Coordinates of C-alpha atoms in Angstrom, one line a residue:
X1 CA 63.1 55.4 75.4
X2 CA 61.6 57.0 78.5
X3 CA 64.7 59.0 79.1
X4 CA 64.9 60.1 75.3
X5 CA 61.1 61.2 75.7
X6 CA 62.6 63.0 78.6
X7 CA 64.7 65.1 77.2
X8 CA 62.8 66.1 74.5
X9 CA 60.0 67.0 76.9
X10 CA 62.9 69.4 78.2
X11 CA 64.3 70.8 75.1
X12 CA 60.9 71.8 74.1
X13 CA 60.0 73.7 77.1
X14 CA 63.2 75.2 77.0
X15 CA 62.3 76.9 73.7
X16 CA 59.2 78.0 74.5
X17 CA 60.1 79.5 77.5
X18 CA 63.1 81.1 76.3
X19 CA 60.7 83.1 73.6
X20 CA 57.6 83.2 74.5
X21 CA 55.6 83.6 77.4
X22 CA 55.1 80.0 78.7
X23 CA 51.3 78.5 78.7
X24 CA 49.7 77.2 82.1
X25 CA 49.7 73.9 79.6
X26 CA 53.7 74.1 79.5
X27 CA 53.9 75.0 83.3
X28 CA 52.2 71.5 84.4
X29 CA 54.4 69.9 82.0
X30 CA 57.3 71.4 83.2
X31 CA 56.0 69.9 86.6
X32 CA 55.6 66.5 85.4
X33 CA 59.2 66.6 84.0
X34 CA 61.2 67.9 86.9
X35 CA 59.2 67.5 90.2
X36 CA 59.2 64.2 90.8
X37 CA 63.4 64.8 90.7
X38 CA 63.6 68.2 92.3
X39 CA 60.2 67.8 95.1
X40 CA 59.8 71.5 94.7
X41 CA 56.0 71.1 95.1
X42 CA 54.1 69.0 97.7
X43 CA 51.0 69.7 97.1
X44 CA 49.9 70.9 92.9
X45 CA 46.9 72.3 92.5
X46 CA 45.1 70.6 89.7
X47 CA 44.7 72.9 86.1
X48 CA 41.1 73.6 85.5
X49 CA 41.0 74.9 81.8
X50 CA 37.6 76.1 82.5
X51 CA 38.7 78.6 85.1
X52 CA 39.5 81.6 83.2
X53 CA 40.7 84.7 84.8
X54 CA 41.0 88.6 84.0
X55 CA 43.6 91.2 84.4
X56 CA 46.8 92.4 84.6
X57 CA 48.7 88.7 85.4
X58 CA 46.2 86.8 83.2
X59 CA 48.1 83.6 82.1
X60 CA 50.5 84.0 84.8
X61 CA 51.2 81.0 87.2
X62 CA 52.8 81.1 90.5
X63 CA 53.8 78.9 93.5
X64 CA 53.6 79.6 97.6
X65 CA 55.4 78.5 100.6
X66 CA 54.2 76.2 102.4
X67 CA 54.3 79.0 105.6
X68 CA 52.2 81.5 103.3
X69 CA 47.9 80.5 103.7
X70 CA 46.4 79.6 100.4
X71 CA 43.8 77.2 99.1
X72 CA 45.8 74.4 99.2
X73 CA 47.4 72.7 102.9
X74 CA 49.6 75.2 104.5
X75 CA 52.1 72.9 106.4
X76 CA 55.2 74.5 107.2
X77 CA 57.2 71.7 106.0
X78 CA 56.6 70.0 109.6
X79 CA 54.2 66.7 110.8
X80 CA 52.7 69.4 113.4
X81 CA 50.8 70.9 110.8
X82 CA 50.9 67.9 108.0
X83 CA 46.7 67.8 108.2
X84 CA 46.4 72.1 108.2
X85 CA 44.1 74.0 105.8
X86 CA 44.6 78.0 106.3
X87 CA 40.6 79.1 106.7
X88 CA 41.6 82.4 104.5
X89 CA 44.4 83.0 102.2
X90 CA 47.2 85.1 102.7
X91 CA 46.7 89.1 101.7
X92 CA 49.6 88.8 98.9
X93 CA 47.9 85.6 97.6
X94 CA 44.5 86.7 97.3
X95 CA 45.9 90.3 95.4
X96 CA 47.9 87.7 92.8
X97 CA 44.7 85.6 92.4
X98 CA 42.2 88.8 92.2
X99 CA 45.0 90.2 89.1
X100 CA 44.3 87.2 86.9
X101 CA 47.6 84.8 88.4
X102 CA 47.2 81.4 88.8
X103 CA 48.2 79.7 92.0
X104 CA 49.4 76.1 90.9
X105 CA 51.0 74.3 94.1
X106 CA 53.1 74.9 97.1
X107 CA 56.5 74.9 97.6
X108 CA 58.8 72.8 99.8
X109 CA 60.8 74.4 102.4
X110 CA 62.9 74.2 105.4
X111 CA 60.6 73.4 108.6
X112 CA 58.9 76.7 110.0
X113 CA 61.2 78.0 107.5
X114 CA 64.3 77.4 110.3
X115 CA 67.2 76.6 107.8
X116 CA 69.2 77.3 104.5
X117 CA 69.8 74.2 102.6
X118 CA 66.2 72.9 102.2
X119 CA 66.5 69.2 104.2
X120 CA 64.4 69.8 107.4
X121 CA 61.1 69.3 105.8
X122 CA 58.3 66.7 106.4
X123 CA 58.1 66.5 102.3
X124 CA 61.7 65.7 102.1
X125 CA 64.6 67.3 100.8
X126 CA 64.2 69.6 97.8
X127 CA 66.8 69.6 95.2
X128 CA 68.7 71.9 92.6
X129 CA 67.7 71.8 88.8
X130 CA 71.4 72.6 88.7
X131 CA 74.1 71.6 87.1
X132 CA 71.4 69.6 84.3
X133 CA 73.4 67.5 83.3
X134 CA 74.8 66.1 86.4
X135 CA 73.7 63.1 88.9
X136 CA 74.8 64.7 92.1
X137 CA 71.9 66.5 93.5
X138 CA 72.8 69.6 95.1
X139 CA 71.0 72.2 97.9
X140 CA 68.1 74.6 96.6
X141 CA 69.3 76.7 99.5
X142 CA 66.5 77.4 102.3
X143 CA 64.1 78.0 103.5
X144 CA 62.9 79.2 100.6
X145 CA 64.6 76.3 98.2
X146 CA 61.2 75.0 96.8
X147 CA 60.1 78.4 95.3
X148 CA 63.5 79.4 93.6
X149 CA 63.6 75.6 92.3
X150 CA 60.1 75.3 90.8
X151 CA 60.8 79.0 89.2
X152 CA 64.6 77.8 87.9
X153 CA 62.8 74.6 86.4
X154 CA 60.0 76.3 85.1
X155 CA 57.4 75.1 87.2
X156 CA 55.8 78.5 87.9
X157 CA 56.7 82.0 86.9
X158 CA 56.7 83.7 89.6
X159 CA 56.6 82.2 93.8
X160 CA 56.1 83.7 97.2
X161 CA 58.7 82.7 99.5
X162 CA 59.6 84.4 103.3
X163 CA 62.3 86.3 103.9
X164 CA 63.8 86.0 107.7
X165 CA 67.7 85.9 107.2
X166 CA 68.1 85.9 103.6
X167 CA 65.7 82.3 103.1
X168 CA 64.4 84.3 99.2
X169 CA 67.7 85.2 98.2
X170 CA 70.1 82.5 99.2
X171 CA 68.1 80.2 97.5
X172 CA 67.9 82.4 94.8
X173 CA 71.5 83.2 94.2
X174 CA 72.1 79.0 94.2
X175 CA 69.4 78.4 91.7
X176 CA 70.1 81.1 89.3
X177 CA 67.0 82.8 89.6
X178 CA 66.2 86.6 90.8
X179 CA 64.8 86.7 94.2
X180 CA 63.5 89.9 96.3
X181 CA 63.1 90.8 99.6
X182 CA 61.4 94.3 99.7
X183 CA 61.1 96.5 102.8
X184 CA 59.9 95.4 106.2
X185 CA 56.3 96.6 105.9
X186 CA 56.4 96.9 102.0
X187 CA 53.9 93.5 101.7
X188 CA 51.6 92.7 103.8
X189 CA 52.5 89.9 106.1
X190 CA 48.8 88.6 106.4
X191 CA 48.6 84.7 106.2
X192 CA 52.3 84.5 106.8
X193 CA 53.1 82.0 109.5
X194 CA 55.1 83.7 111.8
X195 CA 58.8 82.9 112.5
X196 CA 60.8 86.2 113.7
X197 CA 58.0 88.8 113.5
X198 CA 60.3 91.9 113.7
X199 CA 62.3 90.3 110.5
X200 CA 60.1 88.3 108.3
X201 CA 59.6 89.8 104.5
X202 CA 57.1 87.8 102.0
X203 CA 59.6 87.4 99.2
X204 CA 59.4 86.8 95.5
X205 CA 61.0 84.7 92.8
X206 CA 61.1 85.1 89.1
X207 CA 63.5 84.5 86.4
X208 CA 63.8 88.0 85.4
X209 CA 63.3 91.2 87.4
X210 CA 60.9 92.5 85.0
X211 CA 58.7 89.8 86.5
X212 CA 59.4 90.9 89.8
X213 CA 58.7 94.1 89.2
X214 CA 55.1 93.7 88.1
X215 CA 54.2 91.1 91.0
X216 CA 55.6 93.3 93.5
X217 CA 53.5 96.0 92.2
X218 CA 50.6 93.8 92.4
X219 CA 51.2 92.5 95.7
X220 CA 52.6 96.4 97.6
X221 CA 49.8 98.3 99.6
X222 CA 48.3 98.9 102.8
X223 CA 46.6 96.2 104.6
X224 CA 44.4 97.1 107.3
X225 CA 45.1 93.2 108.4
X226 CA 48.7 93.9 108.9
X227 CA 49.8 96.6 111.9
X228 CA 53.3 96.2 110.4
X229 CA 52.5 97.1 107.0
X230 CA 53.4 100.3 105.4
X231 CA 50.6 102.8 105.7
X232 CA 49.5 105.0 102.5
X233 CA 51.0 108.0 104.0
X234 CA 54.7 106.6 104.7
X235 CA 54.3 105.3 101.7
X236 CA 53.6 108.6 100.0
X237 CA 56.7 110.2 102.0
X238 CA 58.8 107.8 100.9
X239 CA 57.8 108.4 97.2
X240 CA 58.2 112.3 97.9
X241 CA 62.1 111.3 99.5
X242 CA 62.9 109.2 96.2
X243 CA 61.5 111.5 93.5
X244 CA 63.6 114.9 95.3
X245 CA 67.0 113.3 94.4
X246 CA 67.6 115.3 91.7
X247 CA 71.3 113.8 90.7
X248 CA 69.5 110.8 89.6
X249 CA 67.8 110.8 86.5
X250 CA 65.5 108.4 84.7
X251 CA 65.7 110.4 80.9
X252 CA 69.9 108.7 81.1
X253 CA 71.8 107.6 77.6
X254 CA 71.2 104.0 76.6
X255 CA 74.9 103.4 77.1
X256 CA 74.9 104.4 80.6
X257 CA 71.4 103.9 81.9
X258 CA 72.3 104.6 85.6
X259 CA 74.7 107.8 85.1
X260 CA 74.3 109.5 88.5
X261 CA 73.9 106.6 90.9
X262 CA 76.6 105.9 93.6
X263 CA 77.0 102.4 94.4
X264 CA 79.0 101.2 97.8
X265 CA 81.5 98.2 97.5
X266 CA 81.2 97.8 101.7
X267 CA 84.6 95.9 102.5
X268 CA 83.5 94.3 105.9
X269 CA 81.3 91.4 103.3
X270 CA 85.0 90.8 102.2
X271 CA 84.7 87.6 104.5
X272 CA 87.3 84.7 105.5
X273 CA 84.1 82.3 103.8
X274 CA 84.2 83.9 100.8
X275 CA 85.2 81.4 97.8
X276 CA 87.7 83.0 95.0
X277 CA 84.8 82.4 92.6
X278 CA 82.3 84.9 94.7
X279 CA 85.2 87.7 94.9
X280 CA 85.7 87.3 91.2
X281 CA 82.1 87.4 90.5
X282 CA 81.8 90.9 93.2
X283 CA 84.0 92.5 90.7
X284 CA 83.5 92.0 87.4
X285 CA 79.8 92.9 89.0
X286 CA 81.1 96.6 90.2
X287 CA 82.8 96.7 86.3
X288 CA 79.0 96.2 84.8
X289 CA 77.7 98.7 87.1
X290 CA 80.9 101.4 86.5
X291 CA 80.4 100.8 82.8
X292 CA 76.8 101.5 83.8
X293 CA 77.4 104.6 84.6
X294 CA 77.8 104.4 88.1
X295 CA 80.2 105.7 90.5
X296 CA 81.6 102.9 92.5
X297 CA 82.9 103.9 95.8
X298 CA 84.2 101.7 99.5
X299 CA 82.0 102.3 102.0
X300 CA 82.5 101.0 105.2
X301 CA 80.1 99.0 107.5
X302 CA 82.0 98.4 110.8
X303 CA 79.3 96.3 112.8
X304 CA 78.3 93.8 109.9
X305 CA 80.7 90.9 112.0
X306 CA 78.1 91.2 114.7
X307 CA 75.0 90.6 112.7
X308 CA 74.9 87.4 112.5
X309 CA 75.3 86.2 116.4
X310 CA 72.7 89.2 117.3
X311 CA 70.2 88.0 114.4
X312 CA 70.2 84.2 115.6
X313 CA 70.1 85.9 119.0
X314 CA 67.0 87.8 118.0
X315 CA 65.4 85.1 115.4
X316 CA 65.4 82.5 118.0
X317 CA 63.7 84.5 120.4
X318 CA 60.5 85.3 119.2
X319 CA 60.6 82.0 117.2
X320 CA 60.3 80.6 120.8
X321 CA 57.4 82.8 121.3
X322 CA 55.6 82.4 117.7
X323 CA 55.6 78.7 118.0
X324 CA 54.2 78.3 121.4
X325 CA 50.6 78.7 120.1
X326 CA 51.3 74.5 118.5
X327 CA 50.4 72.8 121.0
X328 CA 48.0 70.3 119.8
X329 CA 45.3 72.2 121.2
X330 CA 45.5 76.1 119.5
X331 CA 47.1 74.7 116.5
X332 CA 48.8 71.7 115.7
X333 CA 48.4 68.0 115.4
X334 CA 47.9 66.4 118.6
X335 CA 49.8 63.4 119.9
X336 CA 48.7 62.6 123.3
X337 CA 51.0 60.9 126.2
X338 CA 50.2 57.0 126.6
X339 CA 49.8 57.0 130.4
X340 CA 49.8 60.1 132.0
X341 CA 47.2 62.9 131.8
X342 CA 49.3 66.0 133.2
X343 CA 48.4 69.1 131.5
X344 CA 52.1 69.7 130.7
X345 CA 53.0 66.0 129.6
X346 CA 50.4 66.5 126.9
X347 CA 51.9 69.5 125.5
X348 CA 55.0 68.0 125.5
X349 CA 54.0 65.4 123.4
X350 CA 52.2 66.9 120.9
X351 CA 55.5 69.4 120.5
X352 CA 58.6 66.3 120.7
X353 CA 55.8 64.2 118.2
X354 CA 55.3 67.2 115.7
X355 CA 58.6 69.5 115.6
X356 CA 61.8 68.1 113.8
X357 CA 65.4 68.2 115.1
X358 CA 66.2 71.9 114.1
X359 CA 62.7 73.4 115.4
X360 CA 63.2 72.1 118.5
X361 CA 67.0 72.9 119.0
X362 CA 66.0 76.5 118.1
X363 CA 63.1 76.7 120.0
X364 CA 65.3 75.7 123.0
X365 CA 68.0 78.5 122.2
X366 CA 65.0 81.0 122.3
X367 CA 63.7 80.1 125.1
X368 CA 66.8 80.3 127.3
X369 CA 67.9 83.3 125.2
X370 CA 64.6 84.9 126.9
X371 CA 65.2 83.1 130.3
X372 CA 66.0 85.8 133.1
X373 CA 69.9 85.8 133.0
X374 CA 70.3 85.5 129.6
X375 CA 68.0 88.1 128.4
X376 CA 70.5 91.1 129.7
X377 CA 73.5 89.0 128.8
X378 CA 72.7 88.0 124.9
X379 CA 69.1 89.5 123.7
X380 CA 69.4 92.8 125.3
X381 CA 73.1 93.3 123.4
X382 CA 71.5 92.0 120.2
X383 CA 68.9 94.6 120.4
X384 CA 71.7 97.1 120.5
X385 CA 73.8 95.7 117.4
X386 CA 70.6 96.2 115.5
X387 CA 70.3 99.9 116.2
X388 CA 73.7 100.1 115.3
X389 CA 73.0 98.3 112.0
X390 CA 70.6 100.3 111.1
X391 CA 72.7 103.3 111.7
X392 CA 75.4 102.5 109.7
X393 CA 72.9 102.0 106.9
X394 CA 71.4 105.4 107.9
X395 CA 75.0 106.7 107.5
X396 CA 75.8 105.5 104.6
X397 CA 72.4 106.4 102.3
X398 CA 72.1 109.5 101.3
X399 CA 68.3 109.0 101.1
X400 CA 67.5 109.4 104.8
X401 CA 65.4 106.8 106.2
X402 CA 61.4 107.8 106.0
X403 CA 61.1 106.3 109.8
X404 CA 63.6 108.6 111.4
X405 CA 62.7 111.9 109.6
X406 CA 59.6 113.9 109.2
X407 CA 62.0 115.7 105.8
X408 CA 59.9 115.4 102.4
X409 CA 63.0 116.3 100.5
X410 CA 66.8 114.3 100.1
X411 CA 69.6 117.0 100.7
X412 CA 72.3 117.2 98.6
X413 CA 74.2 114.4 98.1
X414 CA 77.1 114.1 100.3
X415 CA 80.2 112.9 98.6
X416 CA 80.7 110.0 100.9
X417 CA 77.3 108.8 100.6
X418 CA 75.5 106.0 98.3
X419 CA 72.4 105.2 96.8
X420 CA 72.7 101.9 96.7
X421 CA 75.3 99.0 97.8
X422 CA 76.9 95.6 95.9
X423 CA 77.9 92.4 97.4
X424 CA 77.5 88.9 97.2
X425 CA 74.7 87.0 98.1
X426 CA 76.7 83.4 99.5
X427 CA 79.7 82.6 100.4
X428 CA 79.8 80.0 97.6
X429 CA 78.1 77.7 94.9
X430 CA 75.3 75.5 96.6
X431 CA 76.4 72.4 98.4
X432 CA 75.7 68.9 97.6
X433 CA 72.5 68.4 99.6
X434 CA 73.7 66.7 102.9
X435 CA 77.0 67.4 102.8
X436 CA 76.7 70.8 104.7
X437 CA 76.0 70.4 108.2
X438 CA 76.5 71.7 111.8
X439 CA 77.8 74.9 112.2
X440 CA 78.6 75.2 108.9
X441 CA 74.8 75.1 107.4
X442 CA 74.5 78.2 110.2
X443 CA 77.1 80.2 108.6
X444 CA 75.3 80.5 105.1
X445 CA 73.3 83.4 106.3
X446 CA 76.1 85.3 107.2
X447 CA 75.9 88.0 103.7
X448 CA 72.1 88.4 103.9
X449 CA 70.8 89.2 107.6
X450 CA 72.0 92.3 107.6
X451 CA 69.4 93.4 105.3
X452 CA 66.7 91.6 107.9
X453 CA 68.2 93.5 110.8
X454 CA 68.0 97.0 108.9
X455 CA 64.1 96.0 107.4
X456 CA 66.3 97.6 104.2
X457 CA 65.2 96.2 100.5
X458 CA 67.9 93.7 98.7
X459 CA 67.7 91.8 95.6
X460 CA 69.9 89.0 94.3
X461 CA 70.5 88.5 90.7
X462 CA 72.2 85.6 88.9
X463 CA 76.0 86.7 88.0
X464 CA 77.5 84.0 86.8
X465 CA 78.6 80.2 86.8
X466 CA 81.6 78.2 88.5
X467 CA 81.6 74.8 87.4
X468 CA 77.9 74.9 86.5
X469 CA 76.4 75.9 89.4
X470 CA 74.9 80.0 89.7
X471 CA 76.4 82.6 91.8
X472 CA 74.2 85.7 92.7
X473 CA 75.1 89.4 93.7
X474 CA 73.4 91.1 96.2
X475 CA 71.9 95.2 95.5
X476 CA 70.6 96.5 98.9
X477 CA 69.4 100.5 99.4
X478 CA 68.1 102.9 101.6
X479 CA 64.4 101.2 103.5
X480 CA 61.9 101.8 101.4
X481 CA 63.7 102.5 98.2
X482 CA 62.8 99.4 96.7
X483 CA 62.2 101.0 93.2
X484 CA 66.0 102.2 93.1
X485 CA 67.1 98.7 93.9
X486 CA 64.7 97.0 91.3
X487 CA 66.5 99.3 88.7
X488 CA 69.8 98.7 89.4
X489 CA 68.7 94.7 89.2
X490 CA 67.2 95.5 86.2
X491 CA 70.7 96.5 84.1
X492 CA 72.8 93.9 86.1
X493 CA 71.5 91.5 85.7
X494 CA 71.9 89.0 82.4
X495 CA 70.4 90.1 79.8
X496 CA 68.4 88.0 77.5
X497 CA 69.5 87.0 74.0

């Protein structure tokens, strides 16, 4: 009886949802249906139908990571943090609360968000809604794998995740849900506990890019908080860059909305990893976008087989420096030594006690990653892979990048530049949660860091099942053309009936 109740509880909310906005009354029932079976949300904030709110995202409801500072306890995922309340709330928070959004939990995630399957947290595991039907529970993806499961289950409409390696849209592509990482600087990374300063994005989740679109327009402006955020007059230059490209027009047929834009298939993402069912799904995906109205060209990105060593080279350092402040006596809960009192004994403590296995393994990587003989021998050569990144990227664009040009107008377009490029977002379908460890696990962020490493905007979009589980495609472009990217997401991806 309780399982037939069940499923009628589901059927209904899959109506509703599917034509109507749903109600914050729907959302919490959604909750009650799938949380307890997914542990997307640790903490739910409880509905107050008395609280009503004004303005543009009036009705809307929406989720945090637990590494983003809201009302409720801003963990991390991790026991060194298990009794925190943030003091202030994150800047994107606060701009989704002040537009009428409701916040209604946070979201589970991989510990200091160091991971990409979602099992490294304090709260346990989170789980996939998909396949529905099935009893095997498979990997959200991580870090951000609470936000993207709550939004694929309905629990919210929107969630803020982070974005270090690819931890929004990993997640994102195995849930079947749209998730965005905008430009380094784009959001405001106020509130955001910090992981790899130089590559964290505050991310967001939705089941549609329409959604996305209006949170990130909410959620994208200066902050005098933030010394890494976009100010008003990059901003303004990078409007002025976007608008001067005159072969791409927004008055286009409806048959072939995107007439004009050049999209890059880069054949370096053509990896050893990737599974016959990703390579199918990469292009029937560069069909859609042809039949678009897009040109569809190779482009070539020869240091993308670096990325990944230099970004866990780079990540690891300054996540050895970020977490150094929890040490039971800046932040953190302390757990002090039974016997001795040495200064350094009580420290060391506090940080065995409150960080989990993977923390502490990375933590130790950056630490002798920054240790005098390593630092010319692994970070300094990392540091140089980056530039290079970023100068492929630079290369291929034919936007040129607002940071390394004082132009206000985009040239004409050179034939063997793009506006945009298409690839896939994993390697595969999402795992059976604990089946995918060691290196393995590692190896899962090896089609999004790139992104990180150039600060450049990507998006990935659901594309497809294989044996009901989602694949996503990745759209990345030019930093700071985030609109571009959001457009071309817009006619990928499925449409709704």
């Amino acid at each position: 009886m309780q399982l037939l109740l069940t499923r009628i509880k589901l059927n209904r909310l899959r109506t509703v949802c599917r034509y109507s906005t749903p109600s914050l009354n729907d959302t919490y029932e959604a909750i009650s249906v799938h949380n307890p079976r997914l542990n997307a949300l640790p903490h739910i904030h409880p509905l107050d139908p008395t609280q009503e709110a004004n303005g543009p995202l009036s009705g809307w409801s929406f989720a945090v990571k637990s590494n983003i500072a809201s009302p409720l306890p801003t963990t991390c995922a991790s026991s060194m943090l298990s009794s925190y309340t943030s003091p202030f709330s994150a800047t994107a928070v606060t701009k989704l609360e002040h537009a009428g959004a409701r916040m209604i939990g946070t979201s589970n995630m991989d510990e200091f968000g160091m991971g990409s399957l979602n099992q490294s947290s304090v709260h346990g595991p989170a789980h996939n809604l998909h396949p529905e039907n099935g009893n095997v529970l498979h990997s959200p993806g991580g870090s951000s794998g609470g936000s993207a499961a709550a939004v694929a289950a309905r629990m919210c409409r929107v969630a803020l995740g982070s974005d270090t390696g690819g931890s929004v849209r990993l997640p994102a592509s195995w849930c079947g849900v749209v998730g965005f990482k905008p430009s380094y600087g784009r959001v405001s990374r106020y509130g955001l506990v910090s992981y790899a300063s130089s590559l964290d994005s505050v991310g967001i989740l939705a089941r549609s890019t329409q959604d996305i679109r209006h949170t990130f327009n909410i959620i994208s402006a200066p902050d005098p908080h933030d010394m890494t955020c976009m100010s008003k007059s990059l901003r303004s230059r990078i409007d002025t860059l976007c608008a001067s490209r005159e072969w791409i027009s927004h008055n286009t047929i409806a048959s072939e909305p995107l007439k004009g834009v050049r999209v890059g298939v880069p054949s370096e993402f053509w990896v050893d990893e990737l599974s016959p069912s990703a390579i199918d799904a990469w292009k029937r995906g560069a069909a859609k976008l042809e039949s678009l109205g897009c040109d569809v060209i190779p482009v070539s990105l020869p240091h993308t087989p670096h990325t990944l060593p230099a970004y866990y080279t780079l990540a690891l350092a300054e996540a050895s420096s970020n977490l150094a402040r929890f040490d039971g006596i800046r932040f953190g809960t302390r757990h002090p030594p039974t016997q001795s009192t040495r200064a350094s004994l009580k420290y060391a403590q506090t940080r065995t006690m409150g960080f989990g296995d993977e923390v502490k393994r990375r933590i130790l990587l950056g630490t002798f990653v920054m240790s005098a003989r390593a630092y010319e021998n692994y970070y300094l050569p990392s540091q140089r892979i980056r530039r290079l990144v970023q100068r492929e990227f630079n290369r291929i664009f034919a936007m040129p990048n607002a940071l390394c040009t004082t132009n206000t107008k985009t040239d004409a377009r050179n034939v063997d530049k793009v506006d945009a490029i298409l690839f896939p977002t994993a390697t595969d379908t999402a795992p059976v949660q604990g089946s995918n460890n060691g290196l393995s696990a590692y190896v899962n962020d090896v089609m999004t860091v790139s992104a990180n490493m150039a600060g450049i905007p990507a998006i990935s979009v659901p594309f497809g099942l294989c044996e009901g589980m989602p694949l996503g495609l990745q759209i990345a472009a030019q930093y700071g053309d985030d609109d571009l990217v959001l457009r071309i997401a817009r006619h990928l991806e499925p449409q709704p009936a």
